[in-house]
CSV table of C-alpha atoms in Angstrom, one decimal:
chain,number,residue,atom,x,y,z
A,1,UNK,CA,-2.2,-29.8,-10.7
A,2,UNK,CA,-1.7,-26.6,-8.9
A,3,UNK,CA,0.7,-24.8,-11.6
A,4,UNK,CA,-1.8,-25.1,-14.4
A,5,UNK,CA,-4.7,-23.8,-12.2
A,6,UNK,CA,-1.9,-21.2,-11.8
A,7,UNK,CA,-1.1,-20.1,-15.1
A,8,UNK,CA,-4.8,-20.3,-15.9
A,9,UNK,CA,-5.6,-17.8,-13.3
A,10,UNK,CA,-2.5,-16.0,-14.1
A,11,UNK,CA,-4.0,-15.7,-18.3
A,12,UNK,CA,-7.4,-15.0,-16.9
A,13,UNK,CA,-5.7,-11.5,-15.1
A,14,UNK,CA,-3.9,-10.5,-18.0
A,15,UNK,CA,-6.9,-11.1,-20.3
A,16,UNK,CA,-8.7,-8.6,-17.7
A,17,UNK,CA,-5.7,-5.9,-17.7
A,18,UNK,CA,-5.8,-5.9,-21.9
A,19,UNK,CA,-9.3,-5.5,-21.7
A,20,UNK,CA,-9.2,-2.9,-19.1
A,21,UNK,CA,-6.3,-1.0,-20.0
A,22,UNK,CA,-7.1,-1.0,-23.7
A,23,UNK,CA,-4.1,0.2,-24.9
A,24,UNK,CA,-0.9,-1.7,-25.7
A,25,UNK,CA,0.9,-2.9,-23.0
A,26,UNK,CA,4.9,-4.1,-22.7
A,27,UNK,CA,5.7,-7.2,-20.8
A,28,UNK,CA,7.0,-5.3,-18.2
A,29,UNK,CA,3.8,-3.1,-17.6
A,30,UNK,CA,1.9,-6.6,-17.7
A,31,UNK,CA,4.0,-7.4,-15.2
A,32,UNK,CA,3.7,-4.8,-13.1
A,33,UNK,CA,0.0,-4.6,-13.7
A,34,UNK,CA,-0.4,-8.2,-12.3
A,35,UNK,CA,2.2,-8.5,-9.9
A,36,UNK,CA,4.2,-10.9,-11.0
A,37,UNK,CA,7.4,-11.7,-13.4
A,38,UNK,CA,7.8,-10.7,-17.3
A,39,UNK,CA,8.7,-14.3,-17.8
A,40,UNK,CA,5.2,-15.5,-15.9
A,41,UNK,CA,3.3,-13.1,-18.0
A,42,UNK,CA,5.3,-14.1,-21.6
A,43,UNK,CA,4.1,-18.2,-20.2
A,44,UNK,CA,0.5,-16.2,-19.6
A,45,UNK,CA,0.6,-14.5,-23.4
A,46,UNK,CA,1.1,-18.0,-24.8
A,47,UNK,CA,-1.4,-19.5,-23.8
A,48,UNK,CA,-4.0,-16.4,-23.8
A,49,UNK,CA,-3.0,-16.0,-27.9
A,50,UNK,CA,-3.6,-19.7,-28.2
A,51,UNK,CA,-7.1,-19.5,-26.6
A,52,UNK,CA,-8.0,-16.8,-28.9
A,53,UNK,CA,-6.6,-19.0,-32.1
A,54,UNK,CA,-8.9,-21.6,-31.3
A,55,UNK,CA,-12.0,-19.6,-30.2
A,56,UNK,CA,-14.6,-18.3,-32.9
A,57,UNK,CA,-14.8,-14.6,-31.1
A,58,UNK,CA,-14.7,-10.8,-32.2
A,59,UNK,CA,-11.4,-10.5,-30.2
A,60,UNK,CA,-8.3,-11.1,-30.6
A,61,UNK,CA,-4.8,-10.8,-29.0
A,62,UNK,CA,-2.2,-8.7,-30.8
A,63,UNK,CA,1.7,-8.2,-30.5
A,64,UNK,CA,2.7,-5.0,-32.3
A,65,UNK,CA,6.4,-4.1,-31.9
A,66,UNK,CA,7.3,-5.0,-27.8
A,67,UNK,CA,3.6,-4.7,-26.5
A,68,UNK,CA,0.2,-6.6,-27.0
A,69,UNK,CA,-3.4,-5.7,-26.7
A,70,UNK,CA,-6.5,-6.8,-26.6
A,71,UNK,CA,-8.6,-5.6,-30.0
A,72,UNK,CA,-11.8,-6.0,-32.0
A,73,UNK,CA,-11.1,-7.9,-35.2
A,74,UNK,CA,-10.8,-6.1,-38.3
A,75,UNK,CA,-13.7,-7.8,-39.3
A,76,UNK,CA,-16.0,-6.1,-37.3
A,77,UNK,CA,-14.8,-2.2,-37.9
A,78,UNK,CA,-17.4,-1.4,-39.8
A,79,UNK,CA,-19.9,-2.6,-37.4
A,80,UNK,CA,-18.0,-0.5,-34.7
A,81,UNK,CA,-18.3,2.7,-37.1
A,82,UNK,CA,-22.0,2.4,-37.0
A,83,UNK,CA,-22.6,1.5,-33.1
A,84,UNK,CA,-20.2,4.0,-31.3
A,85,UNK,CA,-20.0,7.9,-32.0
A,86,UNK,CA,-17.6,9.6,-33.5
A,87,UNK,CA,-14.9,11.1,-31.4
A,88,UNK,CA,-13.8,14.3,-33.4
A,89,UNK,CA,-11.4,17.1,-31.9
A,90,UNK,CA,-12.2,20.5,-31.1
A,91,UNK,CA,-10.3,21.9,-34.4
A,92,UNK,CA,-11.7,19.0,-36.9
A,93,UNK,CA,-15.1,19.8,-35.3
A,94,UNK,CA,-14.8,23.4,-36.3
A,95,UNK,CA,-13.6,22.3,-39.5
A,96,UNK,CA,-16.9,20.2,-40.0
A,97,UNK,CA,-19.1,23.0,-38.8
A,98,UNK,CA,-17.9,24.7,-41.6
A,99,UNK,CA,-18.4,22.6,-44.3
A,100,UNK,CA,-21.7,22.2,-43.3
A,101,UNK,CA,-23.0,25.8,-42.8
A,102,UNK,CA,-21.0,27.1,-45.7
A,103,UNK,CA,-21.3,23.5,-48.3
A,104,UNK,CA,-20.9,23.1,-50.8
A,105,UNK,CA,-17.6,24.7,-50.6
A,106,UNK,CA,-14.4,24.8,-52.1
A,107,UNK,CA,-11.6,23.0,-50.5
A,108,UNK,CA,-9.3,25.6,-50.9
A,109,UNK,CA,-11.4,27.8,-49.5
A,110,UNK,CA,-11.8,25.8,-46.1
A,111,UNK,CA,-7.7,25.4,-45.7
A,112,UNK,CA,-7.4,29.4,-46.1
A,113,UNK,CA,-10.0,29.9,-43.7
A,114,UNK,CA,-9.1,27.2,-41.2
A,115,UNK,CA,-5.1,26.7,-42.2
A,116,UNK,CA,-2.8,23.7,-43.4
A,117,UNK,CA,-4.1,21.4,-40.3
A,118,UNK,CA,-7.6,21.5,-42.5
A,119,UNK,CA,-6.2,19.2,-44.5
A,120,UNK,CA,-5.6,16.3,-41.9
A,121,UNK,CA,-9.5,17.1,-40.8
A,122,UNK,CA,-11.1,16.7,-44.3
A,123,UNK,CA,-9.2,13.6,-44.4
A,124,UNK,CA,-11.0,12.5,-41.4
A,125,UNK,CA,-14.3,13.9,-41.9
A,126,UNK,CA,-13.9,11.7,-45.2
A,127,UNK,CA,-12.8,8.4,-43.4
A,128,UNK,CA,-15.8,9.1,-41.2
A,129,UNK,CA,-17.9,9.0,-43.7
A,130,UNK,CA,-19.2,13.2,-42.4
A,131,UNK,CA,-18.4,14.5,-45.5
A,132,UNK,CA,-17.9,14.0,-49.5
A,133,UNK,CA,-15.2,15.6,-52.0
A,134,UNK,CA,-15.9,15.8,-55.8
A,135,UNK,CA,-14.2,17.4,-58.4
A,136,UNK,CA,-14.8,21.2,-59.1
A,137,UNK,CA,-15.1,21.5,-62.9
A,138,UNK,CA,-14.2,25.0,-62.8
A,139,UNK,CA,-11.3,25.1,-60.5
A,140,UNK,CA,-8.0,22.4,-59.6
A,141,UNK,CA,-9.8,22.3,-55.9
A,142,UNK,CA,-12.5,20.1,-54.4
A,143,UNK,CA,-16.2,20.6,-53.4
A,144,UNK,CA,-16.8,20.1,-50.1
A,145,UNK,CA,-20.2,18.7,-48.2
A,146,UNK,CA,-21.8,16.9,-45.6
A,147,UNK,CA,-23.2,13.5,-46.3
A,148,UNK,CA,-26.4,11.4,-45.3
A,149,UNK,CA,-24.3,10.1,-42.7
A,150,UNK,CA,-23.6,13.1,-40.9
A,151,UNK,CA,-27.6,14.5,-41.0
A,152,UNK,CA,-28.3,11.0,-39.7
A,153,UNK,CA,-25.5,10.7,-37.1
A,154,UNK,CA,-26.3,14.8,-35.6
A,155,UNK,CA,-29.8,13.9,-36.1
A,156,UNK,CA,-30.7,17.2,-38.4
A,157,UNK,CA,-32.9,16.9,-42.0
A,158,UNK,CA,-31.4,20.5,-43.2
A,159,UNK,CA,-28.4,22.8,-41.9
A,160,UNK,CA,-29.7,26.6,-41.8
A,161,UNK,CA,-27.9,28.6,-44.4
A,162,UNK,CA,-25.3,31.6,-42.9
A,163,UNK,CA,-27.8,33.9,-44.5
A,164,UNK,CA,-30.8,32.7,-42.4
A,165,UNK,CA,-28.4,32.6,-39.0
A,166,UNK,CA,-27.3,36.2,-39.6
A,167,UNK,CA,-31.3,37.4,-40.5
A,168,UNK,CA,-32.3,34.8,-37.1
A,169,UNK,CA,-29.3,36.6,-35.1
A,170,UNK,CA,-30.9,40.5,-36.1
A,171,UNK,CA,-34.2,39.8,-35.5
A,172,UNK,CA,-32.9,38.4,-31.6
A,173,UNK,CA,-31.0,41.5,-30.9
């Protein structure tokens, strides 16, 4: 039967264009993508979501809102957290470096020297795992510092204080 070997080919391509693309994609951009019709790719979905029910796999097929996407299941986030490296930005990078050559250190002290935006960082460096918060007993703020996860993940056993990089940098110049 010709149309199945079709439509099997057809789920096959759009399997490949999730995985490729990995983003999520409308029915239209399918389309596009794989040169065909919406309504070929929505037959194509069916049956690629139906695979993917009955297989024992990481992935799986999504449909958030008008577009779908290939994704690892939630199961398996973890697993990704300790297999791939962290993708920071530029500012939450300079954030971190902060907290870890002036940690401990006081919350507030890291969102007047690095602004409001700070506060978005910290939360990631927390998600992460890069850094812990505790209580200050003295003060309505948090204590900021790096965890075992981010000596392990930069691969350092001890962070140089600011005091020994500023006796390091005079004894350079």
């Amino acid at each position: 039967m010709q149309g199945s070997n079709d439509l099997r080919e057809l789920t096959m391509r759009v399997e490949a264009i999730l995985y490729l693309k990995a983003q999520p994609l409308t029915l239209a951009e399918l389309a596009t993508l794989a040169g065909t019709t919406p309504e070929s790719i929505e037959l194509a979905l069916i049956e690629l979501l139906n695979d993917y029910a009955h297989r024992q796999t990481a992935l799986e097929i999504v449909q958030i809102d008008d577009k779908y996407s290939l994704q690892l299941k939630p199961a398996f986030q973890e697993l990704v957290q300790s297999l791939v490296p962290v993708e920071l930005g530029v500012a939450a990078q300079r954030t971190l470096a902060l907290i870890a050559f002036r940690g401990p250190i006081r919350q507030s002290e890291v969102i007047e020297l690095r602004g409001s935006s700070a506060y978005q960082h910290i939360q990631e460096l927390l998600t992460l795992g890069l850094i812990q918060r505790r209580r200050d007993s003295q003060r309505r703020s948090y204590i900021l510092e790096v965890t075992e996860r981010f000596h392990q993940y930069f691969q350092v056993d001890q962070l140089p204080t600011i005091g020994e990089e500023m006796a390091d940098d005079s004894r350079t110049h």
